[in-house]
Coordinates of C-alpha atoms in Angstrom, one line a residue:
M1244 CA 94.8 82.2 101.6
A1245 CA 94.6 80.0 104.7
R1246 CA 91.4 78.5 103.6
I1247 CA 92.8 77.6 100.2
C1248 CA 96.0 76.1 101.6
H1249 CA 94.2 74.3 104.5
C1250 CA 96.3 76.0 107.2
S1251 CA 95.8 78.7 109.9
P1252 CA 96.0 82.4 109.2
S1253 CA 99.0 82.7 111.5
S1254 CA 100.9 80.2 109.4
V1255 CA 100.2 82.3 106.3
I1256 CA 101.5 85.4 108.1
R1257 CA 104.6 83.5 109.3
I1258 CA 105.5 82.2 105.9
I1259 CA 105.1 85.6 104.2
N1260 CA 107.3 87.2 106.9
E1261 CA 109.9 84.5 106.3
A1262 CA 109.8 84.8 102.6
V1263 CA 109.9 88.6 102.2
E1264 CA 112.5 90.9 103.7
L1265 CA 111.8 94.6 103.3
K1266 CA 114.8 96.7 102.5
S1267 CA 115.0 100.3 103.6
R1268 CA 116.7 101.4 100.4
V1269 CA 118.2 99.9 97.3
A1270 CA 121.9 99.3 97.0
R1271 CA 122.2 101.6 93.9
L1272 CA 119.8 104.2 92.5
P1273 CA 118.8 103.8 88.9
E1274 CA 119.7 106.6 86.5
N1275 CA 116.1 107.2 85.5
L1276 CA 113.3 107.3 88.1
C1277 CA 109.5 107.6 88.1
F1278 CA 107.7 109.4 90.9
D1279 CA 104.0 108.9 91.9
E1280 CA 101.7 108.1 94.8
F1281 CA 98.9 105.7 95.7
R1282 CA 96.3 105.4 98.5
S1283 CA 97.6 103.0 101.0
V1284 CA 96.5 102.4 104.6
N1285 CA 94.0 104.7 106.5
S1286 CA 93.3 106.6 103.3
T1287 CA 96.7 108.2 103.3
M1288 CA 98.7 108.8 100.1
S1289 CA 102.0 107.0 100.0
F1290 CA 104.9 107.8 97.8
I1291 CA 106.2 105.3 95.3
C1292 CA 109.3 105.4 93.1
C1293 CA 110.5 102.9 90.5
D1294 CA 113.1 102.4 87.8
A1295 CA 111.9 104.1 84.6
E1296 CA 114.1 102.4 82.0
V1297 CA 115.2 98.8 82.4
S1298 CA 113.8 96.6 85.2
H1299 CA 110.9 98.8 86.4
D1300 CA 111.8 97.6 89.9
I1301 CA 110.4 99.5 92.9
V1302 CA 113.0 101.8 94.5
A1303 CA 111.0 103.1 97.4
I1304 CA 107.6 103.0 99.0
L1305 CA 107.2 105.6 101.8
E1306 CA 104.4 106.0 104.3
N1307 CA 103.5 109.4 103.0
R1308 CA 104.4 111.9 100.3
L1309 CA 105.6 114.7 102.4
T1310 CA 108.6 116.6 101.2
K1311 CA 110.4 116.0 104.5
T1312 CA 109.9 112.3 104.3
I1313 CA 111.1 112.0 100.7
R1314 CA 114.2 114.2 101.4
E1315 CA 115.2 112.1 104.4
H1316 CA 114.9 108.9 102.4
F1317 CA 117.2 109.8 99.5
T1318 CA 120.3 110.5 101.5
N1319 CA 122.9 108.4 99.8
R1320 CA 125.8 109.6 97.6
E1321 CA 124.4 108.3 94.4
R1322 CA 121.8 111.0 94.0
A1323 CA 124.1 112.9 91.7
A1324 CA 124.1 109.9 89.3
V1325 CA 120.4 110.2 88.6
K1326 CA 119.9 111.6 85.1
S1327 CA 116.1 112.0 84.9
V1328 CA 113.0 111.9 87.0
V1329 CA 109.5 111.5 85.5
V1330 CA 106.6 113.1 87.4
D1331 CA 103.1 114.3 86.9
L1332 CA 102.1 117.9 87.3
D1333 CA 102.4 117.9 91.1
A1334 CA 104.2 121.1 92.0
Q1335 CA 105.6 119.5 95.2
Y1336 CA 107.8 117.1 93.3
I1337 CA 109.0 119.7 90.8
K1338 CA 110.1 122.0 93.6
F1339 CA 112.5 119.6 95.5
I1340 CA 113.8 117.4 92.7
K1341 CA 116.4 119.8 91.6
A1342 CA 117.7 120.2 95.2
L1343 CA 117.6 116.4 95.7
F1344 CA 119.0 115.3 92.3
P1345 CA 121.2 118.2 91.1
N1346 CA 122.0 116.5 87.7
A1347 CA 118.6 115.2 86.9
R1348 CA 116.3 116.6 84.2
I1349 CA 112.6 116.8 85.2
I1350 CA 110.2 115.2 82.6
I1351 CA 106.5 115.8 82.8
D1352 CA 104.6 112.7 81.8
R1353 CA 102.8 113.2 78.5
F1354 CA 99.6 111.5 79.6
H1355 CA 99.2 114.0 82.4
I1356 CA 99.7 116.9 80.0
V1357 CA 96.9 115.6 77.8
Q1358 CA 94.8 114.8 80.9
L1359 CA 95.1 118.5 82.1
V1360 CA 93.9 120.0 78.8
G1361 CA 91.4 117.2 78.4
R1362 CA 89.7 117.9 81.7
T1363 CA 89.5 121.6 80.8
L1364 CA 87.8 120.6 77.5
G1365 CA 85.4 118.3 79.4
N1366 CA 84.5 121.1 81.9
A1367 CA 83.8 123.5 79.0
R1368 CA 81.7 120.8 77.3
I1369 CA 79.6 120.3 80.4
S1370 CA 79.2 124.0 81.0
L1371 CA 77.9 124.4 77.4
M1372 CA 75.4 121.6 78.0
K1373 CA 74.1 123.3 81.1
K1374 CA 73.5 126.5 79.2
M1375 CA 71.2 124.8 76.7
N1376 CA 67.5 125.1 77.4
D1377 CA 66.5 122.3 75.1
C1378 CA 67.9 118.9 76.1
H1379 CA 66.3 117.3 73.0
C1380 CA 68.1 119.3 70.4
R1381 CA 70.8 117.8 68.2
E1382 CA 73.6 119.9 69.7
Y1383 CA 72.8 118.7 73.2
K1384 CA 72.6 115.1 72.2
I1385 CA 76.0 115.3 70.4
L1386 CA 77.6 116.9 73.4
K1387 CA 76.2 114.2 75.7
A1388 CA 76.2 111.0 73.7
H1389 CA 79.2 111.5 71.5
W1390 CA 81.6 113.3 73.8
R1391 CA 84.5 111.1 72.6
L1392 CA 84.5 112.9 69.3
F1393 CA 85.9 116.0 71.0
Y1394 CA 88.9 114.2 72.4
K1395 CA 89.7 112.4 69.2
D1396 CA 92.5 113.6 66.9
S1397 CA 90.9 115.9 64.4
A1398 CA 92.8 114.2 61.6
D1399 CA 91.2 110.8 62.5
L1400 CA 87.6 112.1 62.2
E1401 CA 85.5 110.7 59.4
A1402 CA 84.7 113.6 57.1
A1403 CA 83.1 111.8 54.1
R1404 CA 81.5 108.7 55.3
S1405 CA 78.2 109.1 57.2
V1406 CA 77.6 106.9 60.2
Y1407 CA 74.5 106.3 62.4
L1408 CA 74.9 108.4 65.6
R1409 CA 73.1 106.8 68.4
G1410 CA 71.3 109.2 70.6
V1411 CA 71.1 111.7 67.8
N1412 CA 69.2 109.0 65.8
E1413 CA 70.4 110.1 62.3
Y1414 CA 73.2 109.5 59.8
M1415 CA 75.9 112.1 59.9
A1416 CA 79.7 112.3 59.3
Q1417 CA 81.7 112.7 62.5
Q1418 CA 83.3 115.9 61.2
N1419 CA 79.9 117.4 60.5
A1420 CA 78.7 116.5 64.0
L1421 CA 81.7 118.2 65.5
D1422 CA 81.4 121.3 63.3
L1423 CA 77.7 121.6 64.4
I1424 CA 79.0 122.3 67.9
V1425 CA 82.2 124.1 67.3
K1426 CA 81.1 126.5 64.6
N1427 CA 78.0 127.6 66.5
H1428 CA 79.9 128.3 69.8
P1429 CA 83.0 130.4 69.3
Q1430 CA 84.1 130.3 73.0
F1431 CA 84.0 126.5 73.1
E1432 CA 85.8 126.5 69.7
K1433 CA 88.8 128.3 71.3
V1434 CA 89.0 125.6 74.1
Y1435 CA 88.7 122.8 71.6
D1436 CA 91.4 124.3 69.3
A1437 CA 93.8 124.7 72.2
Y1438 CA 93.3 121.1 73.2
Q1439 CA 93.9 119.9 69.6
D1440 CA 97.0 122.1 69.4
V1441 CA 98.6 120.7 72.5
F1442 CA 97.5 117.1 71.7
N1443 CA 99.1 117.2 68.3
A1444 CA 102.2 119.2 69.4
L1445 CA 103.1 116.4 71.8
K1446 CA 103.4 114.0 68.9
K1447 CA 105.8 116.3 67.0
K1448 CA 109.0 118.2 67.7
R1449 CA 110.0 120.6 70.5
E1450 CA 109.6 123.7 68.3
R1451 CA 106.0 122.9 67.6
L1452 CA 105.1 122.7 71.3
I1453 CA 107.0 125.9 72.0
D1454 CA 105.0 127.6 69.3
V1455 CA 101.7 126.4 70.6
L1456 CA 102.4 127.5 74.2
E1457 CA 104.0 130.8 73.4
N1458 CA 101.4 131.9 70.8
Y1459 CA 98.4 130.9 72.8
R1460 CA 95.9 133.8 73.2
R1461 CA 93.9 134.1 76.4
S1462 CA 90.2 133.7 75.9
G1463 CA 88.8 134.1 79.4
Q1464 CA 88.2 130.3 79.6
N1465 CA 89.6 127.7 82.1
M1466 CA 92.0 126.7 79.3
D1467 CA 94.0 129.9 80.2
I1468 CA 94.9 128.3 83.6
A1469 CA 95.9 125.0 82.0
I1470 CA 98.2 126.7 79.4
S1471 CA 99.7 128.9 82.1
T1472 CA 100.5 125.8 84.2
L1473 CA 102.3 124.3 81.2
K1474 CA 104.2 127.5 80.5
K1475 CA 105.2 127.7 84.2
N1476 CA 106.9 124.3 83.8
M1477 CA 108.0 124.9 80.3
T1478 CA 111.4 123.1 80.6
A1479 CA 109.9 119.9 82.1
V1480 CA 107.1 120.0 79.5
L1481 CA 109.5 120.3 76.6
N1482 CA 111.5 117.4 78.0
S1483 CA 108.5 115.2 77.6
V1484 CA 108.8 115.6 73.8
E1485 CA 112.5 115.2 73.7
Y1486 CA 112.8 112.0 75.8
D1487 CA 110.9 108.7 75.6
F1488 CA 110.5 108.2 79.4
S1489 CA 107.0 108.2 80.9
N1490 CA 105.2 107.3 84.1
G1491 CA 103.9 104.2 82.5
P1492 CA 106.0 101.8 84.6
V1493 CA 104.9 103.2 87.9
E1494 CA 101.3 103.6 86.8
G1495 CA 101.3 99.9 85.9
I1496 CA 102.6 99.1 89.4
N1497 CA 99.9 101.3 90.9
R1498 CA 97.2 99.4 88.9
R1499 CA 98.4 96.1 90.4
I1500 CA 98.5 97.6 93.9
K1501 CA 94.9 98.8 93.6
S1502 CA 93.8 95.3 92.4
L1503 CA 95.7 93.7 95.4
K1504 CA 94.1 96.2 97.8
R1505 CA 90.6 95.5 96.4
S1506 CA 91.0 91.8 96.6
C1507 CA 92.2 91.9 100.2
F1508 CA 89.6 94.5 101.2
G1509 CA 92.3 96.9 102.2
F1510 CA 95.2 96.8 104.6
R1511 CA 95.7 98.3 108.1
N1512 CA 99.5 97.8 108.3
L1513 CA 101.8 99.4 105.8
D1514 CA 104.6 96.8 106.3
N1515 CA 102.2 93.9 105.5
F1516 CA 101.0 95.9 102.5
R1517 CA 104.5 96.3 101.3
K1518 CA 105.3 92.7 101.7
R1519 CA 102.3 91.7 99.6
I1520 CA 103.3 94.2 97.0
A1521 CA 106.8 92.6 96.9
L1522 CA 105.2 89.2 96.4
I1523 CA 103.2 90.2 93.4
R1524 CA 106.2 92.0 92.0
S1525 CA 108.6 89.0 92.5

């Protein structure tokens, strides 16, 4: 910045310090909040919170994400006015939110629910690939080169029109390629069906998601753990279907923070980092 503006680095620092005043806390808490974290200085994870509904303004950036630090920060009387808090599947947040915001409903972000079951499906796919002795067979090539088919909504798969599948080197309908794997491997089919059930239930009503989670049958796969995690946080998971709030605003802020950190080759001082974040958000 000093080189571009033809001044000294100390002048840049002085101007930034004069232009940005860091506030310890906002004057009034928004009614709907988003909680998340990002990697800040010295590879530590810092807590970030923003408005989930209107302005998407940053409410707080704390030096770490310890429960003690977060509890000590939110000490004003307006905590009772908070109506909802959107979080990921971090058990730490879910534990203390009720004590900190007594009237707030906890909402699990829909993206993180899909991500949980999607990672489980990905692990099952990789495990199936490792069990195959022939890495030149059609099944192996479909699992490796066309892995996106398994994450796609089953209703959107091409069932009639054949397309050229690169890697497999033949024309085949997407549904036929998927069936070639699913029908020949029953254990993998159970994991795939569970992923599709959760994925589609999130688009529909609360009753559909309850039905999927309550009627899930354990299969001895890693998907059992994923479904148990969702059932353990059933109320917060169901809130994700009922309400339109998501962690999108804070994830967007984190994306810009990562770009800032990359372009500046990192920061050593958290206050300077926060000031630069305030500048890109102004």
